[in-house]
Amino acid sequence: MARINFDLQQLQAFVAVAERGSFRAAADEIHLSSPALSRRIERLESILGAKLFNRTTRDVKLTPLGRTFLERARAALDDLEAAMLGISDIAGSRIGRVTVACVPSAALHFLPSVVSSFSDKFPKIRIRLMDEAAGQVVASVLAGECDFGIAFMGNQVPGVDFLPIHDDEFVLAMPRGHAMAKRRSVAWADLADEKLIAVARSSGNRQLLDDALARAGCNPSYRFEVSHIATLLGMVEAGLGMAAVPRLALPANHPTLVGVALRQPAVSRQLGLTTLHGATLSAPSQVFYEHLRAALQAKKKPKA
């Protein structure tokens, strides 16, 4: 296929003359001298090997080939403008796709509300959430399967950067009618005679709790163990016991459960943004991250 070497300025000049029916009017519109405009048209006709205009002393009219070429030139300019606007939208973070891998306790109750408010502001940015165990979140980041991950400190490996965004304390989840539900805090020592439920030892949350409690000399006894936070909360709702969970995993407006701060020791995990070392977030991903961070900051503010 022969290569056609006309440029954008020649197309714009051609369309301007065709629409104005005058070289002088077209030259004024695109801020060009008449001789320069004529040279652009002549160059375009030379490249195409055909005349585009029939010119007289009074007017300028398109040739049959010129009329056909006008439709295609307009379409080409329209497509180029649309493409440029699309790039502008992406650069301005108005369209795009963001894939986030996150620990289930964040995905369960907190992230849905964040995604909802974000989608209201940026309806053309699509969000894909991958709820995974903390170790798998890091693996997804390393494999390039997500734009960034939300995990907690302690699961990082070489090649992965961790940027803290939120300190998430553990609270004691219990039914709202429980005798301890009105307390501001509960000490671990007060739970010796209580039925406790825990996630399995393979869970990152369980490992973090066990390490912190061992350092404090606490060794709680668990009546039940489950694999997932959602199951754990379901068992607490059923009255089978109480459980230490990250505060983000328990919504403040839960209809039947309440979270009471745990002390002596207080245990928290540091949630953060996990990215490939040296990687730069895309514009949509950066905007979603900023929205997420703002939502976490708002969650920490005490209610009036």
C-alpha positions as MATLAB code, in Angstrom:
seq = 'MARINFDLQQLQAFVAVAERGSFRAAADEIHLSSPALSRRIERLESILGAKLFNRTTRDVKLTPLGRTFLERARAALDDLEAAMLGISDIAGSRIGRVTVACVPSAALHFLPSVVSSFSDKFPKIRIRLMDEAAGQVVASVLAGECDFGIAFMGNQVPGVDFLPIHDDEFVLAMPRGHAMAKRRSVAWADLADEKLIAVARSSGNRQLLDDALARAGCNPSYRFEVSHIATLLGMVEAGLGMAAVPRLALPANHPTLVGVALRQPAVSRQLGLTTLHGATLSAPSQVFYEHLRAALQAKKKPKA';
ca = [
       0.000    0.000    0.000;
       1.295    3.455   -0.967;
       1.972    5.785    1.924;
      -0.020    9.038    1.836;
       1.948   11.885    3.376;
      -0.629   14.639    3.829;
      -0.909   16.270    7.223;
      -3.567   17.569    9.577;
      -3.101   21.201    8.500;
      -3.799   20.314    4.884;
      -7.033   18.540    5.850;
      -8.126   21.486    7.993;
      -7.376   23.890    5.144;
      -9.350   21.778    2.665;
     -12.410   21.547    4.943;
     -12.290   25.272    5.686;
     -12.306   26.178    1.969;
     -15.025   23.633    1.201;
     -17.282   24.965    3.960;
     -16.677   28.651    3.233;
     -16.611   28.404   -0.561;
     -13.865   30.994   -0.536;
     -10.112   30.908   -0.123;
     -10.096   34.360    1.476;
     -12.799   33.512    4.037;
     -11.109   30.190    4.843;
      -7.736   31.914    5.246;
      -9.262   34.373    7.721;
     -10.910   31.567    9.688;
      -7.727   29.560   10.204;
      -5.523   32.634   10.550;
      -3.425   31.976    7.466;
      -2.463   34.094    4.456;
      -4.253   33.330    1.193;
      -1.034   32.304   -0.636;
      -0.116   29.910    2.208;
      -3.601   28.418    2.149;
      -3.406   27.951   -1.599;
      -0.085   26.143   -1.246;
      -1.589   23.719    1.279;
      -4.482   22.887   -1.054;
      -2.166   22.494   -4.006;
       0.072   20.194   -1.999;
      -2.925   18.078   -0.956;
      -4.176   17.841   -4.558;
      -0.689   16.857   -5.673;
      -0.533   14.079   -3.064;
      -3.980   12.775   -4.029;
      -3.301   13.154   -7.750;
      -6.669   14.828   -8.348;
      -8.302   18.235   -8.274;
     -10.513   18.957   -5.279;
     -11.832   22.373   -6.331;
     -12.972   24.082   -9.505;
     -11.946   27.688   -9.100;
     -13.255   30.719  -10.960;
     -12.799   34.437  -10.383;
     -16.123   34.508   -8.486;
     -16.351   31.295   -6.461;
     -14.833   27.966   -5.494;
     -16.732   24.713   -5.948;
     -15.888   21.151   -5.028;
     -15.238   18.648   -7.781;
     -17.143   15.326   -7.573;
     -14.009   13.779   -6.083;
     -13.730   16.768   -3.744;
     -17.265   16.153   -2.427;
     -16.407   12.520   -1.705;
     -13.141   13.463   -0.067;
     -14.876   16.114    2.073;
     -16.987   13.463    3.823;
     -13.920   11.412    4.606;
     -11.860   14.403    5.686;
     -14.598   15.527    8.082;
     -14.873   11.998    9.473;
     -11.106   11.809    9.959;
     -11.017   15.155   11.777;
     -14.001   14.159   13.917;
     -12.352   10.853   14.843;
      -9.121   12.634   15.712;
     -10.966   15.141   17.898;
     -12.850   12.342   19.660;
      -9.605   10.473   20.242;
      -7.941   13.570   21.667;
     -10.900   14.199   23.952;
     -10.730   10.578   25.064;
      -7.050   10.914   25.958;
      -7.867   14.141   27.774;
     -10.568   12.360   29.757;
      -8.170    9.596   30.727;
      -5.470   12.079   31.691;
      -8.072   14.025   33.656;
      -9.195   10.812   35.384;
     -12.756   10.964   34.063;
     -12.726    7.587   32.322;
     -10.786    4.378   32.769;
     -10.652    1.217   34.812;
      -9.167    0.523   38.236;
      -8.511   -2.960   39.625;
      -7.901   -3.200   43.358;
      -6.976   -6.291   45.370;
      -7.972   -5.948   49.018;
      -8.230   -7.927   52.208;
     -11.795   -9.208   52.804;
     -12.278   -7.305   56.056;
     -11.922   -4.039   54.102;
     -13.983   -5.280   51.161;
     -16.815   -6.561   53.326;
     -18.354   -3.342   54.634;
     -16.109   -0.345   54.061;
     -15.140   -0.465   50.379;
     -18.682   -0.832   48.952;
     -19.644    2.576   50.341;
     -16.384    4.092   49.053;
     -16.957    2.652   45.581;
     -20.537    3.928   45.614;
     -19.573    7.510   46.436;
     -16.676    7.377   43.959;
     -18.938    6.131   41.152;
     -21.321    9.015   41.795;
     -18.462   11.433   41.063;
     -16.763    9.448   38.291;
     -19.438    7.292   36.622;
     -17.185    6.396   33.660;
     -14.398    4.920   35.779;
     -15.011    1.209   36.258;
     -13.891   -0.434   39.499;
     -13.003   -4.098   39.891;
     -12.455   -5.380   43.428;
     -10.560   -8.583   44.152;
     -11.155   -9.636   47.757;
      -8.260  -11.868   48.735;
      -6.214  -12.940   51.728;
      -3.389  -10.560   52.601;
      -0.700  -12.790   51.095;
      -2.651  -13.148   47.861;
      -3.109   -9.379   47.654;
       0.673   -8.989   47.539;
       0.936  -11.798   44.990;
      -1.622  -10.063   42.764;
       0.353   -6.828   42.961;
       3.582   -8.615   42.005;
       1.861  -10.401   39.116;
       0.432   -7.152   37.764;
      -3.123   -8.429   38.157;
      -4.254   -5.219   39.881;
      -3.371   -1.526   39.898;
      -2.713   -1.586   43.631;
      -3.563   -3.602   46.695;
      -5.007   -2.803   50.107;
      -3.364   -4.954   52.741;
      -1.736   -4.494   56.115;
       1.834   -4.114   57.268;
       3.681   -7.371   57.747;
       2.878   -9.111   54.469;
       5.303   -7.173   52.297;
       8.037   -8.809   50.244;
      10.968   -7.454   48.203;
       9.788   -5.575   45.143;
       6.642   -4.258   46.810;
       6.168   -0.814   48.346;
       3.814   -0.185   51.262;
       2.332    3.248   51.943;
       0.373    3.426   55.239;
      -3.066    5.028   54.946;
      -5.009    3.966   58.041;
      -4.538    2.498   61.537;
      -7.333   -0.028   62.019;
      -7.799   -1.116   65.640;
      -9.282   -4.425   66.724;
     -12.579   -4.265   68.579;
     -14.652   -6.872   70.380;
     -17.738   -7.688   68.328;
     -20.741   -8.653   70.435;
     -24.549   -8.479   70.340;
     -25.948   -5.062   71.249;
     -27.767   -6.633   74.220;
     -24.591   -8.067   75.786;
     -23.674   -6.867   79.289;
     -20.369   -5.419   78.001;
     -21.904   -3.628   75.013;
     -22.186   -0.289   76.847;
     -18.548   -0.174   77.888;
     -16.072    2.180   76.255;
     -13.404   -0.531   76.327;
     -12.799   -4.095   77.455;
      -9.521   -5.581   78.729;
      -8.440   -8.956   77.401;
      -8.219  -10.209   80.970;
     -11.973   -9.637   81.318;
     -12.650  -12.245   78.640;
     -11.321  -15.289   80.506;
     -14.810  -16.705   81.074;
     -16.325  -15.579   77.752;
     -16.913  -17.692   74.677;
     -14.546  -16.395   72.023;
     -14.586  -17.028   68.292;
     -11.528  -16.554   66.082;
     -10.509  -16.829   62.462;
      -8.111  -19.645   61.567;
      -4.393  -19.418   62.355;
      -3.670  -19.142   58.630;
      -5.407  -15.753   58.564;
      -3.229  -12.655   58.597;
      -5.528  -11.071   61.173;
      -5.155  -14.080   63.477;
      -1.376  -14.071   63.140;
      -1.227  -10.375   63.961;
      -3.435  -10.839   67.034;
      -1.540  -13.906   68.282;
       1.812  -12.119   67.986;
       0.587   -9.021   69.838;
      -1.113  -11.032   72.600;
       1.899  -13.304   73.067;
       4.134  -10.273   73.592;
       1.672   -9.046   76.255;
       1.544  -12.432   77.982;
      -2.094  -13.088   77.013;
      -3.251  -16.499   75.852;
      -7.002  -16.418   75.152;
      -8.898  -19.658   74.608;
     -11.140  -19.825   71.547;
     -14.309  -21.919   71.530;
     -14.765  -21.780   67.738;
     -12.571  -21.093   64.719;
     -13.713  -20.146   61.207;
     -12.015  -19.267   57.918;
     -13.628  -15.947   57.081;
     -14.585  -12.749   58.915;
     -18.079  -12.829   57.413;
     -18.678  -16.282   58.917;
     -17.233  -15.125   62.235;
     -19.639  -12.175   62.422;
     -22.522  -14.466   61.523;
     -21.684  -16.699   64.475;
     -21.499  -13.676   66.794;
     -24.925  -12.591   65.529;
     -26.206  -16.085   66.301;
     -25.126  -15.660   69.942;
     -22.331  -18.228   69.837;
     -19.753  -15.898   71.368;
     -17.714  -12.730   70.865;
     -14.832  -12.041   68.496;
     -11.958   -9.627   68.008;
     -12.244   -8.085   64.538;
     -10.737   -5.086   62.747;
     -13.011   -2.081   63.163;
     -13.348   -1.719   59.397;
     -14.900   -5.183   59.265;
     -17.782   -4.141   61.502;
     -20.008   -1.324   60.229;
     -20.921    1.296   62.829;
     -24.596    0.980   61.933;
     -24.740   -2.808   62.197;
     -28.324   -3.687   63.214;
     -27.461   -6.277   65.875;
     -23.748   -6.037   66.691;
     -21.518   -3.455   68.319;
     -17.727   -3.139   68.500;
     -16.096   -2.238   71.830;
     -12.452   -1.152   71.968;
     -10.031   -3.816   73.230;
      -7.288   -2.792   75.669;
      -4.393   -4.270   77.637;
      -3.167   -4.785   75.049;
      -4.676   -2.620   72.357;
      -4.014   -4.213   68.982;
      -4.208   -2.548   65.597;
      -3.156   -3.244   62.068;
      -1.814   -0.679   59.644;
      -3.660   -0.735   56.374;
      -1.808    0.585   53.387;
      -1.526    0.914   49.670;
       0.592   -1.862   48.187;
       2.234   -1.248   44.815;
       5.078   -2.581   42.722;
       8.341   -0.903   43.672;
       8.867    2.185   41.559;
       5.483    1.894   39.834;
       3.384    4.978   39.069;
      -0.385    4.795   39.408;
      -2.515    5.619   36.399;
      -4.582    8.793   36.653;
      -7.873    6.946   37.428;
      -6.113    4.760   40.019;
      -4.565    7.801   41.671;
      -7.938    9.536   41.886;
      -9.556    6.442   43.408;
      -6.726    6.157   45.918;
      -7.178    9.796   46.976;
     -10.916    9.223   47.361;
     -10.239    6.120   49.452;
      -7.789    7.952   51.693;
     -10.246   10.819   52.224;
     -12.975    8.353   53.186;
     -10.679    6.684   55.716;
      -9.754   10.053   57.199;
     -13.431   10.942   57.535;
     -14.100    7.612   59.230;
     -11.521    8.437   61.941;
     -13.136   11.762   62.830;
     -15.293   11.577   65.975;
     -18.984   12.069   65.423;
     -20.543   15.241   66.757;
];
